[in-house]
CSV table of C-alpha atoms in Angstrom, one decimal:
chain,number,residue,atom,x,y,z
U,8,MET,CA,0.0,0.0,0.0
U,9,LEU,CA,1.3,3.4,-0.9
U,10,ASP,CA,2.1,6.0,1.8
U,11,ILE,CA,-0.1,9.2,1.8
U,12,LYS,CA,2.9,11.3,2.7
U,13,TRP,CA,4.7,10.1,-0.4
U,14,ILE,CA,1.6,10.8,-2.5
U,15,ARG,CA,1.3,14.4,-1.2
U,16,ASP,CA,5.0,15.0,-2.2
U,17,ASN,CA,4.7,13.2,-5.6
U,18,PRO,CA,1.1,13.6,-7.0
U,19,ALA,CA,2.3,13.9,-10.6
U,20,VAL,CA,4.4,10.8,-10.3
U,21,LEU,CA,1.5,8.8,-8.9
U,22,ASP,CA,-0.9,9.9,-11.6
U,23,ALA,CA,1.6,9.2,-14.4
U,24,ALA,CA,2.1,5.7,-13.0
U,25,LEU,CA,-1.6,5.1,-12.9
U,26,ALA,CA,-2.0,6.4,-16.4
U,27,SER,CA,0.7,3.9,-17.5
U,28,ARG,CA,-1.6,1.2,-16.0
U,29,SER,CA,-4.6,2.7,-17.9
U,30,ALA,CA,-6.1,3.9,-14.6
U,31,ALA,CA,-7.6,7.3,-13.8
U,32,PRO,CA,-5.6,9.8,-11.8
U,33,GLN,CA,-6.2,9.6,-8.0
U,34,SER,CA,-3.8,12.0,-6.3
U,35,GLU,CA,-6.3,14.9,-6.1
U,36,ALA,CA,-9.0,12.8,-4.5
U,37,LEU,CA,-6.5,11.1,-2.1
U,38,ILE,CA,-5.0,14.4,-1.0
U,39,ALA,CA,-8.5,15.9,-0.5
U,40,LEU,CA,-9.3,12.9,1.9
U,41,ASP,CA,-6.1,13.5,3.7
U,42,GLU,CA,-6.8,17.3,4.0
U,43,ALA,CA,-10.2,16.6,5.5
U,44,ARG,CA,-8.6,14.2,8.0
U,45,ARG,CA,-5.9,16.7,8.9
U,46,ALA,CA,-8.4,19.5,9.3
U,47,HIS,CA,-10.5,17.4,11.6
U,48,LEU,CA,-7.5,16.4,13.7
U,49,GLY,CA,-6.6,20.1,14.0
U,50,ARG,CA,-10.1,20.9,15.3
U,51,LEU,CA,-9.8,18.0,17.8
U,52,GLN,CA,-6.4,19.2,19.0
U,53,GLU,CA,-7.8,22.7,19.4
U,54,ALA,CA,-10.7,21.4,21.4
U,55,GLN,CA,-8.4,19.3,23.7
U,56,GLU,CA,-6.3,22.4,24.3
U,57,ARG,CA,-9.3,24.5,25.1
U,58,ARG,CA,-10.7,21.8,27.4
U,59,ASN,CA,-7.4,21.7,29.3
U,60,ALA,CA,-7.3,25.5,29.6
U,61,ALA,CA,-11.0,25.7,30.7
U,62,SER,CA,-10.4,23.1,33.4
U,63,LYS,CA,-7.6,25.3,34.8
U,64,GLU,CA,-9.9,28.3,34.6
U,65,ILE,CA,-12.6,26.4,36.6
U,66,GLY,CA,-10.1,26.0,39.4
U,67,ASN,CA,-9.2,29.7,39.3
U,68,ALA,CA,-12.9,30.8,39.3
U,69,MET,CA,-13.6,28.5,42.2
U,70,ARG,CA,-10.8,29.9,44.2
U,71,ALA,CA,-11.9,33.4,43.4
U,72,GLY,CA,-15.4,32.6,44.6
U,73,ASP,CA,-16.9,33.3,41.1
U,74,SER,CA,-19.3,30.4,41.0
U,75,ALA,CA,-21.2,31.7,38.0
U,76,LYS,CA,-18.1,31.7,35.9
U,77,ALA,CA,-17.1,28.3,37.2
U,78,GLU,CA,-20.5,26.9,36.2
U,79,ALA,CA,-20.3,28.4,32.7
U,80,LEU,CA,-16.8,26.9,32.2
U,81,LYS,CA,-18.1,23.5,33.4
U,82,ALA,CA,-20.8,23.7,30.8
U,83,GLU,CA,-18.3,24.6,28.2
U,84,VAL,CA,-16.0,21.7,29.2
U,85,ALA,CA,-19.0,19.3,29.0
U,86,ASP,CA,-19.8,20.5,25.5
U,87,ILE,CA,-16.1,20.1,24.5
U,88,LYS,CA,-16.0,16.6,25.9
U,89,SER,CA,-19.0,15.6,23.9
U,90,PHE,CA,-17.4,17.2,20.7
U,91,ILE,CA,-14.2,15.2,21.3
U,92,GLN,CA,-16.1,11.9,21.9
U,93,ASN,CA,-18.0,12.4,18.6
U,94,GLY,CA,-14.9,13.7,16.9
U,95,GLU,CA,-12.9,10.6,17.8
U,96,ALA,CA,-15.6,8.5,16.0
U,97,GLU,CA,-15.3,10.9,13.1
U,98,GLU,CA,-11.5,10.5,13.1
U,99,ARG,CA,-11.9,6.8,12.9
U,100,ARG,CA,-14.3,7.2,10.0
U,101,LEU,CA,-12.0,9.5,8.1
U,102,ASP,CA,-9.0,7.2,8.7
U,103,LYS,CA,-10.9,4.3,7.3
U,104,GLU,CA,-12.1,6.3,4.3
U,105,LEU,CA,-8.5,7.2,3.5
U,106,ASP,CA,-7.1,3.7,4.1
U,107,ASP,CA,-9.9,2.1,2.0
U,108,ALA,CA,-9.0,4.5,-0.9
U,109,LEU,CA,-5.3,3.9,-0.6
U,110,ALA,CA,-6.0,0.1,-0.6
U,111,THR,CA,-7.3,0.3,-4.1
U,112,ILE,CA,-4.3,2.0,-5.6
U,113,PRO,CA,-1.9,-0.4,-7.4
U,114,ASN,CA,1.8,-0.5,-7.0
U,115,LEU,CA,4.1,1.7,-9.0
U,116,PRO,CA,5.9,0.1,-12.0
U,117,LEU,CA,9.7,0.3,-12.0
U,118,PRO,CA,11.1,2.8,-14.5
U,119,GLU,CA,12.5,0.0,-16.8
U,120,VAL,CA,9.0,-1.7,-17.2
U,121,PRO,CA,7.9,-1.1,-20.8
U,122,LYS,CA,4.9,1.1,-21.2
U,123,GLY,CA,1.8,-0.5,-22.8
U,124,LYS,CA,-1.9,-1.2,-22.6
U,125,ASP,CA,-2.2,-5.0,-22.7
U,126,GLU,CA,-0.4,-8.3,-23.5
U,127,HIS,CA,0.3,-7.2,-27.0
U,128,ASP,CA,2.8,-4.7,-25.6
U,129,ASN,CA,4.8,-7.2,-23.5
U,130,VAL,CA,8.4,-7.6,-24.5
U,131,GLU,CA,10.1,-10.9,-25.1
U,132,VAL,CA,13.5,-11.2,-23.4
U,133,ARG,CA,14.6,-14.8,-24.2
U,134,ARG,CA,13.4,-18.1,-25.6
U,135,PHE,CA,14.3,-21.7,-25.0
U,136,GLY,CA,13.8,-24.9,-27.0
U,137,SER,CA,12.9,-23.6,-30.5
U,138,GLU,CA,14.8,-26.5,-32.0
U,139,LEU,CA,12.8,-29.0,-29.9
U,140,ILE,CA,9.6,-27.7,-31.5
U,141,GLU,CA,10.9,-28.6,-34.9
U,142,THR,CA,12.5,-32.0,-34.0
U,143,ARG,CA,9.4,-33.3,-32.2
U,144,LYS,CA,7.1,-32.7,-35.2
U,145,ALA,CA,8.3,-36.0,-36.7
U,146,ASN,CA,6.7,-38.0,-33.8
U,147,MET,CA,3.5,-36.0,-33.7
U,148,PRO,CA,0.3,-36.2,-35.9
U,149,PRO,CA,0.2,-33.7,-38.7
U,150,LYS,CA,-2.2,-31.6,-36.6
U,151,PRO,CA,-1.0,-32.0,-32.9
U,152,ARG,CA,-3.8,-32.8,-30.5
U,153,GLU,CA,-4.7,-30.5,-27.6
U,154,HIS,CA,-4.2,-31.9,-24.1
U,155,TYR,CA,-7.9,-32.7,-23.5
U,156,GLU,CA,-8.1,-34.6,-26.7
U,157,LEU,CA,-5.2,-36.7,-25.6
U,158,GLY,CA,-6.4,-37.2,-22.1
U,159,GLU,CA,-10.0,-38.1,-23.1
U,160,ALA,CA,-8.7,-40.6,-25.8
U,161,MET,CA,-6.7,-42.3,-23.0
U,162,GLY,CA,-9.8,-42.5,-20.8
U,163,LEU,CA,-7.8,-40.8,-18.1
U,164,MET,CA,-9.2,-37.2,-18.2
U,165,ASP,CA,-12.9,-37.0,-17.4
U,166,PHE,CA,-14.6,-33.6,-17.7
U,167,GLU,CA,-18.1,-35.1,-17.7
U,168,ALA,CA,-17.6,-36.8,-14.3
U,169,ALA,CA,-16.1,-33.6,-12.9
U,170,ALA,CA,-19.1,-31.6,-14.1
U,171,LYS,CA,-21.5,-33.9,-12.4
U,172,LEU,CA,-19.6,-33.6,-9.2
U,173,SER,CA,-18.8,-29.9,-9.2
U,174,GLY,CA,-19.9,-28.1,-12.4
U,175,SER,CA,-17.7,-26.5,-15.0
U,176,ARG,CA,-14.0,-25.8,-14.8
U,177,PHE,CA,-13.1,-28.9,-12.9
U,178,THR,CA,-11.3,-32.1,-14.0
U,179,VAL,CA,-11.0,-35.7,-12.9
U,180,LEU,CA,-7.6,-37.3,-13.6
U,181,LYS,CA,-7.2,-41.0,-13.3
U,182,GLY,CA,-4.6,-43.7,-13.4
U,183,GLU,CA,-1.3,-42.9,-15.1
U,184,LEU,CA,-2.4,-39.3,-15.8
U,185,ALA,CA,-3.1,-38.6,-12.1
U,186,ARG,CA,0.3,-40.1,-11.3
U,187,LEU,CA,2.0,-38.0,-13.9
U,188,GLU,CA,0.6,-34.8,-12.4
U,189,ARG,CA,1.7,-36.0,-9.0
U,190,ALA,CA,5.1,-36.7,-10.4
U,191,ILE,CA,5.4,-33.2,-11.9
U,192,GLY,CA,4.6,-31.5,-8.6
U,193,GLN,CA,7.0,-33.7,-6.7
U,194,PHE,CA,9.8,-33.1,-9.2
U,195,MET,CA,9.3,-29.3,-8.9
U,196,LEU,CA,9.4,-29.4,-5.1
U,197,ASP,CA,12.5,-31.6,-5.0
U,198,LEU,CA,14.2,-29.2,-7.5
U,199,HIS,CA,13.5,-26.1,-5.6
U,200,THR,CA,14.3,-27.5,-2.2
U,201,ASP,CA,17.4,-29.6,-3.1
U,202,GLU,CA,19.0,-27.3,-5.7
U,203,HIS,CA,17.5,-23.8,-5.3
U,204,GLY,CA,17.6,-23.5,-1.6
U,205,TYR,CA,13.9,-22.9,-0.8
U,206,THR,CA,12.3,-24.2,2.4
U,207,GLU,CA,9.3,-26.4,1.9
U,208,VAL,CA,6.2,-25.4,3.7
U,209,GLN,CA,2.8,-27.0,4.2
U,210,PRO,CA,0.6,-24.0,4.9
U,211,PRO,CA,-3.1,-23.7,5.7
U,212,LEU,CA,-5.4,-23.6,2.6
U,213,MET,CA,-7.9,-21.2,4.3
U,214,VAL,CA,-6.8,-17.8,5.6
U,215,ARG,CA,-8.3,-14.8,7.3
U,216,ASP,CA,-9.2,-11.6,5.5
U,217,ASP,CA,-6.1,-9.8,7.0
U,218,ALA,CA,-3.8,-12.3,5.2
U,219,LEU,CA,-5.7,-11.7,1.9
U,220,PHE,CA,-5.4,-8.0,2.4
U,221,GLY,CA,-1.6,-8.3,3.1
U,222,THR,CA,-1.0,-9.9,-0.3
U,223,ASN,CA,-3.5,-7.5,-2.0
U,224,GLN,CA,-6.2,-10.0,-3.0
U,225,LEU,CA,-8.5,-7.9,-0.8
U,226,PRO,CA,-10.3,-5.6,-1.2
U,227,LYS,CA,-10.0,-5.3,-5.0
U,228,PHE,CA,-10.3,-9.0,-6.0
U,229,GLU,CA,-12.9,-10.3,-3.6
U,230,ASP,CA,-15.0,-11.5,-6.4
U,231,ASP,CA,-12.2,-13.9,-7.6
U,232,LEU,CA,-12.1,-15.7,-4.2
U,233,PHE,CA,-14.1,-18.4,-2.5
U,234,PHE,CA,-15.1,-18.0,1.2
U,235,THR,CA,-16.4,-20.3,3.8
U,236,PRO,CA,-18.1,-19.3,7.1
U,237,HIS,CA,-16.0,-19.6,10.2
U,238,GLY,CA,-17.8,-18.8,13.4
U,239,GLU,CA,-18.9,-15.2,13.3
U,240,THR,CA,-16.4,-14.4,10.5
U,241,ARG,CA,-15.1,-16.2,7.4
U,242,LEU,CA,-12.1,-17.8,5.9
U,243,GLY,CA,-10.9,-17.5,2.3
U,244,LEU,CA,-9.7,-20.5,0.3
U,245,ILE,CA,-6.2,-19.5,-1.0
U,246,PRO,CA,-6.0,-18.5,-4.7
U,247,THR,CA,-2.3,-19.1,-4.5
U,248,ALA,CA,0.2,-20.2,-1.8
U,249,GLU,CA,1.7,-16.7,-2.1
U,250,VAL,CA,-0.9,-15.7,0.5
U,251,PRO,CA,0.1,-17.9,3.4
U,252,LEU,CA,3.8,-18.0,2.5
U,253,THR,CA,4.2,-14.2,2.3
U,254,ASN,CA,2.2,-13.7,5.5
U,255,LEU,CA,4.6,-15.9,7.4
U,256,VAL,CA,6.5,-12.6,8.2
U,257,ARG,CA,3.4,-10.6,8.9
U,258,GLU,CA,3.7,-8.2,11.9
U,259,GLN,CA,7.3,-9.2,12.4
U,260,ILE,CA,10.6,-7.4,12.7
U,261,LEU,CA,13.4,-9.5,11.3
U,262,ASN,CA,17.2,-8.9,11.5
U,263,GLN,CA,18.8,-8.2,8.1
U,264,ASP,CA,21.1,-11.2,8.5
U,265,GLN,CA,18.0,-13.4,8.5
U,266,LEU,CA,17.3,-12.4,4.9
U,267,PRO,CA,16.6,-13.6,2.3
U,268,LEU,CA,13.9,-16.0,3.3
U,269,ARG,CA,12.9,-18.4,0.5
U,270,PHE,CA,9.7,-20.5,0.8
U,271,THR,CA,8.0,-23.0,-1.5
U,272,ALA,CA,4.8,-25.0,-1.3
U,273,LEU,CA,2.8,-27.4,-3.4
U,274,THR,CA,-0.9,-26.6,-2.8
U,275,PRO,CA,-4.3,-26.7,-4.3
U,276,CYS,CA,-5.4,-23.2,-5.4
U,277,PHE,CA,-9.0,-22.0,-5.7
U,278,ARG,CA,-10.2,-19.2,-8.0
U,279,SER,CA,-13.7,-18.2,-9.1
U,280,GLU,CA,-12.3,-17.0,-12.5
U,281,ALA,CA,-15.0,-14.2,-12.2
U,282,GLY,CA,-13.6,-12.3,-15.2
U,283,SER,CA,-12.9,-15.3,-17.4
U,284,ALA,CA,-16.4,-16.1,-18.9
U,285,GLY,CA,-16.0,-17.7,-22.3
U,286,ARG,CA,-12.2,-18.0,-22.0
U,287,ASP,CA,-10.4,-21.4,-22.2
U,288,THR,CA,-13.7,-23.3,-21.5
U,289,ARG,CA,-12.3,-26.5,-23.0
U,290,GLY,CA,-9.7,-28.6,-21.1
U,291,MET,CA,-7.9,-27.8,-17.8
U,292,LEU,CA,-6.0,-24.6,-18.7
U,293,ARG,CA,-8.3,-22.4,-16.6
U,294,GLN,CA,-9.8,-24.2,-13.6
U,295,HIS,CA,-11.5,-23.3,-10.3
U,296,GLN,CA,-9.2,-25.7,-8.5
U,297,PHE,CA,-5.6,-26.5,-9.5
U,298,ASN,CA,-2.3,-27.5,-8.1
U,299,LYS,CA,0.7,-25.1,-8.1
U,300,VAL,CA,4.2,-24.9,-6.7
U,301,GLU,CA,4.7,-21.4,-5.4
U,302,LEU,CA,8.0,-19.6,-4.7
U,303,VAL,CA,8.1,-16.7,-2.3
U,304,SER,CA,11.1,-14.6,-1.2
U,305,ILE,CA,11.5,-12.1,1.5
U,306,THR,CA,14.5,-9.8,1.1
U,307,ASP,CA,16.0,-6.5,2.2
U,308,ALA,CA,15.5,-3.4,0.0
U,309,ASP,CA,18.8,-3.7,-1.8
U,310,SER,CA,18.5,-7.3,-2.9
U,311,SER,CA,15.0,-7.6,-4.3
U,312,LEU,CA,15.8,-7.0,-8.0
U,313,ALA,CA,18.6,-9.5,-8.1
U,314,GLU,CA,16.3,-12.0,-6.3
U,315,HIS,CA,13.7,-11.4,-8.9
U,316,ASP,CA,16.1,-12.5,-11.6
U,317,ARG,CA,17.1,-15.5,-9.5
U,318,MET,CA,13.5,-16.6,-8.9
U,319,THR,CA,12.6,-16.3,-12.6
U,320,GLU,CA,15.7,-18.5,-13.4
U,321,CYS,CA,14.5,-21.1,-10.9
U,322,ALA,CA,11.1,-21.3,-12.6
U,323,GLU,CA,12.7,-21.5,-16.0
U,324,THR,CA,14.9,-24.3,-14.8
U,325,VAL,CA,11.8,-26.4,-14.3
U,326,LEU,CA,10.9,-26.2,-17.9
U,327,LYS,CA,14.5,-26.6,-19.1
U,328,LYS,CA,14.8,-29.9,-17.2
U,329,LEU,CA,11.4,-31.0,-18.5
U,330,GLU,CA,12.6,-29.9,-22.0
U,331,LEU,CA,9.5,-27.9,-22.6
U,332,PRO,CA,10.0,-25.0,-25.1
U,333,PHE,CA,9.2,-21.6,-23.6
U,334,ARG,CA,9.7,-17.9,-23.9
U,335,THR,CA,10.1,-15.3,-21.1
U,336,VAL,CA,8.5,-11.9,-21.4
U,337,VAL,CA,8.5,-8.8,-19.3
U,338,LEU,CA,5.0,-7.5,-18.8
U,339,CYS,CA,4.1,-4.0,-19.8
U,340,THR,CA,2.6,-1.5,-17.4
U,341,GLY,CA,-0.9,-2.2,-18.6
U,342,ASP,CA,-0.7,-6.0,-18.2
U,343,MET,CA,1.1,-6.1,-14.9
U,344,GLY,CA,-0.6,-7.4,-11.7
U,345,PHE,CA,-2.0,-5.0,-9.0
U,346,GLY,CA,0.8,-5.5,-6.5
U,347,ALA,CA,3.8,-5.9,-8.8
U,348,ARG,CA,6.5,-3.4,-9.6
U,349,LYS,CA,7.9,-5.7,-12.4
U,350,THR,CA,6.8,-9.1,-13.7
U,351,PHE,CA,8.3,-11.8,-15.9
U,352,ASP,CA,5.9,-14.2,-17.4
U,353,ILE,CA,7.1,-17.6,-18.6
U,354,GLU,CA,5.0,-19.0,-21.4
U,355,VAL,CA,5.2,-22.7,-22.4
U,356,TRP,CA,4.8,-23.8,-26.0
U,357,LEU,CA,1.6,-25.8,-26.6
U,358,PRO,CA,1.7,-27.5,-30.1
U,359,GLY,CA,-2.0,-28.3,-29.9
U,360,GLN,CA,-2.8,-24.6,-29.7
U,361,ASN,CA,0.1,-23.6,-31.8
U,362,ALA,CA,0.8,-20.9,-29.2
U,363,TYR,CA,2.8,-19.9,-26.1
U,364,ARG,CA,0.6,-19.8,-22.9
U,365,GLU,CA,1.5,-18.6,-19.5
U,366,ILE,CA,2.8,-21.2,-17.0
U,367,SER,CA,4.6,-19.0,-14.5
U,368,SER,CA,4.5,-15.3,-13.4
U,369,CYS,CA,7.3,-14.0,-11.2
U,370,SER,CA,6.9,-10.6,-9.6
U,371,VAL,CA,8.9,-8.2,-7.4
U,372,CYS,CA,6.6,-6.1,-5.2
U,373,GLY,CA,9.0,-3.9,-3.4
U,374,ASP,CA,7.6,-2.9,0.0
U,375,PHE,CA,4.0,-2.7,-1.2
U,376,GLN,CA,2.8,-5.9,0.5
U,377,ALA,CA,5.1,-5.3,3.5
U,378,ARG,CA,3.3,-2.1,4.3
U,379,ARG,CA,0.0,-3.9,4.3
U,380,MET,CA,1.4,-6.7,6.5
U,381,ASP,CA,3.6,-4.4,8.7
U,382,ALA,CA,6.6,-6.7,8.0
U,383,ARG,CA,9.9,-5.0,8.7
U,384,TYR,CA,13.6,-5.7,9.2
U,385,ARG,CA,16.3,-4.1,11.3
U,386,VAL,CA,19.7,-3.0,9.9
U,387,LYS,CA,22.6,-3.5,12.3
U,388,ASP,CA,23.8,-0.2,13.9
U,389,GLU,CA,20.9,1.7,12.4
U,390,LYS,CA,18.0,3.3,14.3
U,391,GLY,CA,14.5,2.3,13.4
U,392,THR,CA,13.4,-0.3,10.9
U,393,ARG,CA,12.7,-0.7,7.2
U,394,PHE,CA,10.0,-2.6,5.4
U,395,VAL,CA,11.0,-5.9,3.8
U,396,HIS,CA,10.6,-6.5,0.1
U,397,THR,CA,8.5,-9.4,-1.1
U,398,LEU,CA,8.6,-11.5,-4.3
U,399,ASN,CA,6.4,-14.3,-5.5
U,400,GLY,CA,6.3,-16.6,-8.5
U,401,SER,CA,5.0,-19.9,-9.8
U,402,GLY,CA,7.5,-22.6,-9.9
U,403,THR,CA,5.3,-23.7,-11.7
U,404,ALA,CA,1.6,-24.3,-12.2
U,405,VAL,CA,1.4,-28.1,-12.1
U,406,GLY,CA,-1.6,-28.6,-14.3
U,407,ARG,CA,-0.3,-26.3,-17.0
U,408,ALA,CA,3.0,-28.2,-16.8
U,409,LEU,CA,1.0,-31.4,-17.3
U,410,ILE,CA,-0.6,-29.8,-20.4
U,411,GLY,CA,2.8,-28.9,-21.7
U,412,VAL,CA,4.1,-32.4,-21.2
U,413,LEU,CA,1.1,-34.0,-22.9
U,414,GLU,CA,1.2,-31.7,-26.0
U,415,ASN,CA,4.9,-31.6,-26.4
U,416,TYR,CA,5.6,-35.3,-25.8
U,417,GLN,CA,2.6,-36.7,-27.8
U,418,ASN,CA,3.2,-39.4,-30.3
U,419,GLU,CA,1.3,-40.2,-33.5
U,420,ASP,CA,-0.4,-43.2,-31.9
U,421,GLY,CA,-1.9,-41.1,-29.1
U,422,SER,CA,0.6,-42.1,-26.5
U,423,VAL,CA,2.7,-39.6,-24.6
U,424,THR,CA,6.4,-40.1,-23.8
U,425,VAL,CA,7.4,-39.5,-20.2
U,426,PRO,CA,10.2,-36.9,-19.9
U,427,ASP,CA,13.4,-38.3,-18.6
U,428,VAL,CA,13.4,-36.3,-15.3
U,429,LEU,CA,10.0,-37.6,-14.4
U,430,ARG,CA,10.6,-41.4,-15.0
U,431,PRO,CA,12.0,-42.0,-11.5
U,432,TYR,CA,8.7,-40.6,-10.1
U,433,MET,CA,6.7,-42.8,-12.5
U,434,GLY,CA,8.3,-46.1,-11.5
U,435,GLY,CA,10.6,-46.0,-14.6
U,436,LYS,CA,7.6,-45.8,-17.0
U,437,GLU,CA,8.6,-44.4,-20.4
U,438,ARG,CA,5.3,-43.9,-22.0
U,439,ILE,CA,1.6,-43.7,-21.1
U,440,GLY,CA,-1.5,-44.2,-23.2
U,441,GLY,CA,-1.7,-45.1,-26.8
U,442,ARG,CA,-2.7,-48.2,-28.6
């Protein structure tokens, strides 16, 4: 969340950043809210000062035997007390109004982020596996099948059963295909913990509103979430493990030498896909429930950009080891997520769609989430504290990696070759499905 003091000092910078995100200017409205709050606080302070002075005058009047003046002053003090009590309630209302407005303002893009309106303005930075696309064509049918065609032909991907159980945007995986998805997730976890230095975590899958606010799902994206009643309140099903992993440092003061912290988790994720009507309705590319390996880093202010490059490389390594062709793009200002200062998207090649599709998104958020969580660190021999920087990324989406494996490793007979790195997790199996 942005600081109102910074906004007062930099209104043009804020509005220019919002314009780059195709958002309306907000500085004037925010400063007006802050002015109203400051003016009210000034009136409260004046009233408190007058109450204190009048209380002393009451004593002086009593000692002078001027009971009429003393009674008048007592009446004035009573009126001031009532004003202060009502004024404190108004102060809370004005504070909340300003905080609610600030909570809807997105993060500021870094200067090097390309300006643009949507995904068409994203900039490709590197590509892997172009030669694999060409060499694998020899083993594929002339028109490569999409993942759902392969899965349904094997009898191992059942959308009809899932629809009977839960409705649209759910999938039932069976047999070797269920095992292959499990293998992919296990492989990713082992890679990130054994080689990349992340600490594995098994977090709760339901969280409080405060946690969702901390990682900026609330209030702006409430419609994308699922909630369940919990006593007199509610808990939200996590849309990503970013939420519990990042909130592990909520309301903490760390020492700088504890940083960076690196966490990973393989969890189900739950999203309503409220804004996705009509998009990717076939198959399992866009689901209400899916598995994902998440990467989260907590760093000091000086290390976050280097950590962003490192995290993106860790996610790319997953696809390199799976030998899945991909490209990495830096998102433009208009396509970037609400809490990000800079984002790299990794897009896997899908022969069935003849297109690259997102499989990972790695973002550096600066201190944007830390301010919402009140997560800080202490620098040795320095007074005060600083806000930590947070980063998150998919390492990667397991279901989309399964899609990538199915489409890139498909054979003409309908079978799918198991990638070398997954065979130890598949009991040595080299191929699934087919005649």
